PDB file of C-alpha atoms in Angstrom:
ATOM      1  CA  MET A   1     -94.418-131.517 -23.637  1.00  0.00           C
ATOM      2  CA  THR A   2     -92.537-134.031 -25.786  1.00  0.00           C
ATOM      3  CA  GLN A   3     -93.334-132.777 -29.276  1.00  0.00           C
ATOM      4  CA  GLY A   4     -93.332-129.629 -31.362  1.00  0.00           C
ATOM      5  CA  CYS A   5     -90.755-127.668 -33.318  1.00  0.00           C
ATOM      6  CA  ILE A   6     -88.354-124.759 -32.957  1.00  0.00           C
ATOM      7  CA  LYS A   7     -88.684-121.978 -35.496  1.00  0.00           C
ATOM      8  CA  LEU A   8     -86.248-119.307 -36.603  1.00  0.00           C
ATOM      9  CA  ASN A   9     -87.858-116.399 -38.462  1.00  0.00           C
ATOM     10  CA  GLY A  10     -90.986-118.533 -38.715  1.00  0.00           C
ATOM     11  CA  ILE A  11     -89.190-121.460 -40.372  1.00  0.00           C
ATOM     12  CA  ASP A  12     -88.714-124.885 -38.781  1.00  0.00           C
ATOM     13  CA  ILE A  13     -84.980-125.121 -37.991  1.00  0.00           C
ATOM     14  CA  ARG A  14     -84.900-128.636 -39.483  1.00  0.00           C
ATOM     15  CA  LYS A  15     -85.300-127.014 -42.903  1.00  0.00           C
ATOM     16  CA  TYR A  16     -82.055-125.050 -42.554  1.00  0.00           C
ATOM     17  CA  ASP A  17     -78.619-126.357 -43.505  1.00  0.00           C
ATOM     18  CA  TYR A  18     -77.333-127.600 -40.150  1.00  0.00           C
ATOM     19  CA  GLN A  19     -73.786-126.245 -40.470  1.00  0.00           C
ATOM     20  CA  GLU A  20     -75.060-122.859 -41.616  1.00  0.00           C
ATOM     21  CA  TYR A  21     -77.577-122.820 -38.761  1.00  0.00           C
ATOM     22  CA  CYS A  22     -74.827-123.502 -36.199  1.00  0.00           C
ATOM     23  CA  THR A  23     -72.846-120.469 -37.349  1.00  0.00           C
ATOM     24  CA  LEU A  24     -75.650-118.267 -35.991  1.00  0.00           C
ATOM     25  CA  PHE A  25     -74.950-119.226 -32.373  1.00  0.00           C
ATOM     26  CA  ALA A  26     -72.086-118.746 -29.932  1.00  0.00           C
ATOM     27  CA  VAL A  27     -72.609-120.660 -26.699  1.00  0.00           C
ATOM     28  CA  VAL A  28     -70.891-120.676 -23.303  1.00  0.00           C
ATOM     29  CA  PHE A  29     -72.016-123.642 -21.227  1.00  0.00           C
ATOM     30  CA  GLN A  30     -71.485-124.059 -17.502  1.00  0.00           C
ATOM     31  CA  ASP A  31     -69.392-127.122 -18.371  1.00  0.00           C
ATOM     32  CA  PHE A  32     -66.941-126.329 -21.152  1.00  0.00           C
ATOM     33  CA  CYS A  33     -63.622-127.650 -22.385  1.00  0.00           C
ATOM     34  CA  MET A  34     -60.250-126.069 -23.072  1.00  0.00           C
ATOM     35  CA  PHE A  35     -57.863-128.077 -25.226  1.00  0.00           C
ATOM     36  CA  ALA A  36     -54.102-128.646 -24.980  1.00  0.00           C
ATOM     37  CA  PHE A  37     -53.587-126.271 -27.900  1.00  0.00           C
ATOM     38  CA  PRO A  38     -52.157-122.759 -28.065  1.00  0.00           C
ATOM     39  CA  LEU A  39     -54.344-120.117 -26.442  1.00  0.00           C
ATOM     40  CA  GLY A  40     -55.148-118.458 -29.764  1.00  0.00           C
ATOM     41  CA  GLU A  41     -56.369-121.724 -31.299  1.00  0.00           C
ATOM     42  CA  ASN A  42     -58.589-122.319 -28.256  1.00  0.00           C
ATOM     43  CA  ILE A  43     -60.213-118.929 -28.753  1.00  0.00           C
ATOM     44  CA  ALA A  44     -60.568-119.320 -32.542  1.00  0.00           C
ATOM     45  CA  SER A  45     -61.666-122.976 -32.257  1.00  0.00           C
ATOM     46  CA  GLY A  46     -59.233-123.862 -35.034  1.00  0.00           C
ATOM     47  CA  ALA A  47     -55.709-123.534 -36.389  1.00  0.00           C
ATOM     48  CA  ARG A  48     -56.485-120.353 -38.300  1.00  0.00           C
ATOM     49  CA  VAL A  49     -56.316-117.474 -35.813  1.00  0.00           C
ATOM     50  CA  GLU A  50     -56.989-113.799 -36.462  1.00  0.00           C
ATOM     51  CA  GLU A  51     -54.641-112.557 -33.748  1.00  0.00           C
ATOM     52  CA  GLY A  52     -56.024-109.033 -33.396  1.00  0.00           C
ATOM     53  CA  ARG A  53     -59.539-110.378 -33.117  1.00  0.00           C
ATOM     54  CA  ALA A  54     -58.469-113.015 -30.563  1.00  0.00           C
ATOM     55  CA  ARG A  55     -56.696-110.435 -28.394  1.00  0.00           C
ATOM     56  CA  GLU A  56     -59.716-108.129 -28.506  1.00  0.00           C
ATOM     57  CA  ALA A  57     -62.015-111.005 -27.497  1.00  0.00           C
ATOM     58  CA  LEU A  58     -59.781-111.890 -24.537  1.00  0.00           C
ATOM     59  CA  ILE A  59     -59.595-108.275 -23.404  1.00  0.00           C
ATOM     60  CA  ARG A  60     -63.376-107.886 -23.596  1.00  0.00           C
ATOM     61  CA  ALA A  61     -63.756-111.077 -21.544  1.00  0.00           C
ATOM     62  CA  GLY A  62     -61.525-109.670 -18.793  1.00  0.00           C
ATOM     63  CA  PHE A  63     -58.429-111.709 -19.686  1.00  0.00           C
ATOM     64  CA  GLY A  64     -56.338-108.768 -20.922  1.00  0.00           C
ATOM     65  CA  GLU A  65     -53.931-108.418 -17.978  1.00  0.00           C
ATOM     66  CA  ARG A  66     -53.314-112.160 -17.850  1.00  0.00           C
ATOM     67  CA  LEU A  67     -52.608-112.189 -21.585  1.00  0.00           C
ATOM     68  CA  GLN A  68     -49.972-109.459 -21.165  1.00  0.00           C
ATOM     69  CA  SER A  69     -48.232-111.551 -18.507  1.00  0.00           C
ATOM     70  CA  LEU A  70     -47.803-114.523 -20.865  1.00  0.00           C
ATOM     71  CA  GLY A  71     -44.390-114.503 -22.508  1.00  0.00           C
ATOM     72  CA  GLU A  72     -45.636-116.411 -25.560  1.00  0.00           C
ATOM     73  CA  GLY A  73     -48.945-114.556 -25.783  1.00  0.00           C
ATOM     74  CA  LEU A  74     -51.481-116.319 -27.982  1.00  0.00           C
ATOM     75  CA  SER A  75     -48.924-119.074 -28.668  1.00  0.00           C
ATOM     76  CA  THR A  76     -48.984-120.125 -25.000  1.00  0.00           C
ATOM     77  CA  CYS A  77     -50.031-123.742 -24.730  1.00  0.00           C
ATOM     78  CA  VAL A  78     -53.037-124.282 -22.461  1.00  0.00           C
ATOM     79  CA  GLY A  79     -52.149-126.976 -19.918  1.00  0.00           C
ATOM     80  CA  ARG A  80     -49.043-129.135 -19.553  1.00  0.00           C
ATOM     81  CA  GLU A  81     -50.230-132.368 -21.118  1.00  0.00           C
ATOM     82  CA  PHE A  82     -47.561-132.164 -23.830  1.00  0.00           C
ATOM     83  CA  GLY A  83     -44.762-130.261 -22.121  1.00  0.00           C
ATOM     84  CA  GLN A  84     -43.702-128.065 -19.228  1.00  0.00           C
ATOM     85  CA  ARG A  85     -43.815-124.933 -21.390  1.00  0.00           C
ATOM     86  CA  GLY A  86     -47.585-125.023 -21.150  1.00  0.00           C
ATOM     87  CA  VAL A  87     -49.470-123.028 -18.530  1.00  0.00           C
ATOM     88  CA  SER A  88     -51.989-124.427 -16.065  1.00  0.00           C
ATOM     89  CA  PHE A  89     -54.734-121.830 -15.846  1.00  0.00           C
ATOM     90  CA  SER A  90     -57.252-121.480 -13.018  1.00  0.00           C
ATOM     91  CA  GLY A  91     -60.913-122.365 -13.440  1.00  0.00           C
ATOM     92  CA  GLY A  92     -61.851-118.681 -13.502  1.00  0.00           C
ATOM     93  CA  GLU A  93     -59.260-117.928 -16.187  1.00  0.00           C
ATOM     94  CA  LYS A  94     -60.536-120.787 -18.320  1.00  0.00           C
ATOM     95  CA  GLN A  95     -64.083-119.487 -17.933  1.00  0.00           C
ATOM     96  CA  LYS A  96     -62.954-116.111 -19.278  1.00  0.00           C
ATOM     97  CA  MET A  97     -61.361-117.934 -22.209  1.00  0.00           C
ATOM     98  CA  ALA A  98     -64.682-119.667 -22.898  1.00  0.00           C
ATOM     99  CA  ILE A  99     -66.444-116.295 -22.928  1.00  0.00           C
ATOM    100  CA  ALA A 100     -63.729-114.905 -25.217  1.00  0.00           C
ATOM    101  CA  ARG A 101     -64.301-117.849 -27.577  1.00  0.00           C
ATOM    102  CA  ALA A 102     -67.971-116.869 -27.864  1.00  0.00           C
ATOM    103  CA  ILE A 103     -67.043-113.213 -28.471  1.00  0.00           C
ATOM    104  CA  TYR A 104     -64.500-114.212 -31.143  1.00  0.00           C
ATOM    105  CA  LYS A 105     -67.118-116.166 -33.091  1.00  0.00           C
ATOM    106  CA  ASN A 106     -69.131-112.957 -33.558  1.00  0.00           C
ATOM    107  CA  ALA A 107     -72.380-114.879 -34.024  1.00  0.00           C
ATOM    108  CA  ALA A 108     -75.811-113.272 -34.242  1.00  0.00           C
ATOM    109  CA  PHE A 109     -76.997-115.027 -31.073  1.00  0.00           C
ATOM    110  CA  VAL A 110     -74.995-115.439 -27.862  1.00  0.00           C
ATOM    111  CA  ILE A 111     -76.255-117.964 -25.308  1.00  0.00           C
ATOM    112  CA  MET A 112     -74.583-118.120 -21.894  1.00  0.00           C
ATOM    113  CA  ASP A 113     -75.524-120.775 -19.332  1.00  0.00           C
ATOM    114  CA  GLU A 114     -74.116-119.865 -15.893  1.00  0.00           C
ATOM    115  CA  PRO A 115     -70.966-118.462 -17.578  1.00  0.00           C
ATOM    116  CA  THR A 116     -69.537-116.945 -14.383  1.00  0.00           C
ATOM    117  CA  ALA A 117     -69.891-119.971 -12.073  1.00  0.00           C
ATOM    118  CA  ALA A 118     -66.116-120.343 -11.582  1.00  0.00           C
ATOM    119  CA  LEU A 119     -65.388-116.631 -11.133  1.00  0.00           C
ATOM    120  CA  ASP A 120     -64.902-114.843  -7.823  1.00  0.00           C
ATOM    121  CA  PRO A 121     -67.477-112.095  -6.985  1.00  0.00           C
ATOM    122  CA  LYS A 122     -65.184-109.262  -8.135  1.00  0.00           C
ATOM    123  CA  ALA A 123     -64.457-110.861 -11.524  1.00  0.00           C
ATOM    124  CA  GLU A 124     -68.131-111.749 -11.894  1.00  0.00           C
ATOM    125  CA  ALA A 125     -69.157-108.123 -11.286  1.00  0.00           C
ATOM    126  CA  GLN A 126     -66.641-106.982 -13.913  1.00  0.00           C
ATOM    127  CA  ILE A 127     -68.163-109.373 -16.469  1.00  0.00           C
ATOM    128  CA  TYR A 128     -71.643-108.002 -15.762  1.00  0.00           C
ATOM    129  CA  ALA A 129     -70.392-104.411 -16.025  1.00  0.00           C
ATOM    130  CA  ARG A 130     -68.997-105.003 -19.523  1.00  0.00           C
ATOM    131  CA  PHE A 131     -71.617-107.516 -20.674  1.00  0.00           C
ATOM    132  CA  ASN A 132     -73.462-105.084 -22.956  1.00  0.00           C
ATOM    133  CA  ARG A 133     -70.192-104.237 -24.706  1.00  0.00           C
ATOM    134  CA  MET A 134     -69.322-107.923 -25.083  1.00  0.00           C
ATOM    135  CA  VAL A 135     -72.572-108.727 -26.889  1.00  0.00           C
ATOM    136  CA  GLU A 136     -73.169-105.375 -28.546  1.00  0.00           C
ATOM    137  CA  GLY A 137     -75.329-105.654 -31.661  1.00  0.00           C
ATOM    138  CA  ARG A 138     -76.296-109.263 -30.968  1.00  0.00           C
ATOM    139  CA  THR A 139     -79.237-111.027 -29.350  1.00  0.00           C
ATOM    140  CA  SER A 140     -78.056-112.532 -26.058  1.00  0.00           C
ATOM    141  CA  ILE A 141     -79.677-115.069 -23.757  1.00  0.00           C
ATOM    142  CA  PHE A 142     -78.306-115.357 -20.219  1.00  0.00           C
ATOM    143  CA  ILE A 143     -79.370-118.434 -18.197  1.00  0.00           C
ATOM    144  CA  SER A 144     -78.792-118.365 -14.438  1.00  0.00           C
ATOM    145  CA  HIS A 145     -80.120-119.378 -11.031  1.00  0.00           C
ATOM    146  CA  ARG A 146     -78.227-116.508  -9.417  1.00  0.00           C
ATOM    147  CA  MET A 147     -80.478-113.470  -9.173  1.00  0.00           C
ATOM    148  CA  SER A 148     -77.530-111.066  -8.961  1.00  0.00           C
ATOM    149  CA  SER A 149     -76.621-112.017 -12.520  1.00  0.00           C
ATOM    150  CA  CYS A 150     -80.137-111.279 -13.813  1.00  0.00           C
ATOM    151  CA  ARG A 151     -80.364-107.678 -12.688  1.00  0.00           C
ATOM    152  CA  PHE A 152     -78.624-106.196 -15.738  1.00  0.00           C
ATOM    153  CA  CYS A 153     -80.832-108.069 -18.244  1.00  0.00           C
ATOM    154  CA  ASP A 154     -83.388-106.099 -20.280  1.00  0.00           C
ATOM    155  CA  ASP A 155     -86.041-108.808 -20.289  1.00  0.00           C
ATOM    156  CA  ILE A 156     -86.159-111.489 -17.571  1.00  0.00           C
ATOM    157  CA  ILE A 157     -88.192-114.667 -18.048  1.00  0.00           C
ATOM    158  CA  VAL A 158     -88.891-116.834 -14.983  1.00  0.00           C
ATOM    159  CA  PHE A 159     -89.596-120.544 -15.459  1.00  0.00           C
ATOM    160  CA  ASP A 160     -91.269-122.892 -12.980  1.00  0.00           C
ATOM    161  CA  GLN A 161     -91.946-126.562 -13.720  1.00  0.00           C
ATOM    162  CA  GLY A 162     -91.069-125.969 -17.384  1.00  0.00           C
ATOM    163  CA  GLU A 163     -93.508-123.101 -17.861  1.00  0.00           C
ATOM    164  CA  ILE A 164     -93.091-119.333 -18.071  1.00  0.00           C
ATOM    165  CA  VAL A 165     -94.631-117.846 -14.919  1.00  0.00           C
ATOM    166  CA  GLU A 166     -93.233-114.290 -14.960  1.00  0.00           C
ATOM    167  CA  ARG A 167     -91.673-111.864 -17.388  1.00  0.00           C
ATOM    168  CA  GLY A 168     -90.402-108.290 -17.108  1.00  0.00           C
ATOM    169  CA  SER A 169     -87.534-106.107 -15.965  1.00  0.00           C
ATOM    170  CA  HIS A 170     -85.821-106.540 -12.596  1.00  0.00           C
ATOM    171  CA  GLU A 171     -87.779-103.647 -11.088  1.00  0.00           C
ATOM    172  CA  GLU A 172     -91.105-104.872 -12.504  1.00  0.00           C
ATOM    173  CA  LEU A 173     -90.612-108.399 -11.185  1.00  0.00           C
ATOM    174  CA  LEU A 174     -89.654-107.183  -7.719  1.00  0.00           C
ATOM    175  CA  ALA A 175     -92.790-105.032  -7.618  1.00  0.00           C
ATOM    176  CA  ALA A 176     -94.913-108.036  -8.672  1.00  0.00           C
ATOM    177  CA  ARG A 177     -93.845-109.898  -5.487  1.00  0.00           C
ATOM    178  CA  GLY A 178     -93.936-113.287  -7.221  1.00  0.00           C
ATOM    179  CA  ASN A 179     -91.410-116.088  -7.688  1.00  0.00           C
ATOM    180  CA  TYR A 180     -88.628-113.767  -8.829  1.00  0.00           C
ATOM    181  CA  ALA A 181     -89.012-111.420  -5.871  1.00  0.00           C
ATOM    182  CA  GLU A 182     -89.075-114.376  -3.494  1.00  0.00           C
ATOM    183  CA  MET A 183     -85.843-115.815  -4.915  1.00  0.00           C
ATOM    184  CA  TRP A 184     -84.189-112.385  -5.031  1.00  0.00           C
ATOM    185  CA  ASN A 185     -84.958-111.675  -1.370  1.00  0.00           C
ATOM    186  CA  ALA A 186     -83.824-115.154  -0.313  1.00  0.00           C
ATOM    187  CA  GLN A 187     -80.484-114.790  -2.101  1.00  0.00           C
ATOM    188  CA  ALA A 188     -80.059-111.169  -0.975  1.00  0.00           C
ATOM    189  CA  LYS A 189     -80.192-112.347   2.643  1.00  0.00           C
ATOM    190  CA  TYR A 190     -77.443-114.856   1.870  1.00  0.00           C
ATOM    191  CA  TYR A 191     -75.208-112.198   0.304  1.00  0.00           C
ATOM    192  CA  GLU A 192     -75.846-109.853   3.231  1.00  0.00           C
ATOM    193  CA  SER A 193     -74.881-112.577   5.731  1.00  0.00           C
ATOM    194  CA  GLN A 194     -71.741-113.342   3.703  1.00  0.00           C
ATOM    195  CA  GLU A 195     -70.860-109.632   3.672  1.00  0.00           C
ATOM    196  CA  SER A 196     -71.368-109.414   7.446  1.00  0.00           C
ATOM    197  CA  LEU A 197     -69.134-112.453   7.945  1.00  0.00           C
ATOM    198  CA  ARG A 198     -66.388-110.894   5.797  1.00  0.00           C
ATOM    199  CA  GLU A 199     -66.642-107.664   7.792  1.00  0.00           C
ATOM    200  CA  ILE A 200     -66.288-109.565  11.075  1.00  0.00           C
ATOM    201  CA  ASN A 201     -63.248-111.449   9.741  1.00  0.00           C
ATOM    202  CA  ASN A 202     -61.654-108.221   8.515  1.00  0.00           C
ATOM    203  CA  ASN A 203     -62.162-106.593  11.904  1.00  0.00           C
ATOM    204  CA  GLN A 204     -60.670-109.623  13.647  1.00  0.00           C
ATOM    205  CA  ASN A 205     -57.648-109.528  11.345  1.00  0.00           C
ATOM    206  CA  LYS A 206     -57.126-105.824  12.068  1.00  0.00           C
ATOM    207  CA  SER A 207     -57.308-106.455  15.807  1.00  0.00           C
ATOM    208  CA  THR A 208     -54.759-109.272  15.494  1.00  0.00           C
ATOM    209  CA  GLU A 209     -52.390-107.017  13.531  1.00  0.00           C
ATOM    210  CA  LYS A 210     -52.524-104.412  16.293  1.00  0.00           C
TER     211      LYS A 210
END
């Protein structure tokens, strides 16, 4: 389909003031950008920073401990493009910052497209565990190809070739034995094999230590 319109509350979005319309959405893309500005300004997306709100957003995004370790706190410069006082953060840390930026905006709609791609499994699980608190009171859309990240969602919509082919909760879609169940089982086997490999490596390490 190459034509049509998007409506919000039954009104074509082209009839809204564009800037006002944009304030309704907070988005975390898989590809995002952090700027060589102070941490607080990165989270607030501007020079005016509500520090308490920025700290709360970072804590809710799982960045709290890292924030406490920074001597300059929210004034810490992200990256070293303009001086050695800046801090080079890891990809996972930057991804948490991007999530915190969306939380800080406090928009009515939160859209996240593969927002945990750069996180390790433990950090990813922590994000999922606190996701409801992060988006409390707001409509949230979570886009992912990783079935493990869909399990906590209230309403899962499965697309195939640009069309909706399934919709329901995790349990309902597994019971339906359709596309979702097929992808879930395929990825579950991968995670199980990865877990078995880690267990073998751990056992080998223990034997070596003895």
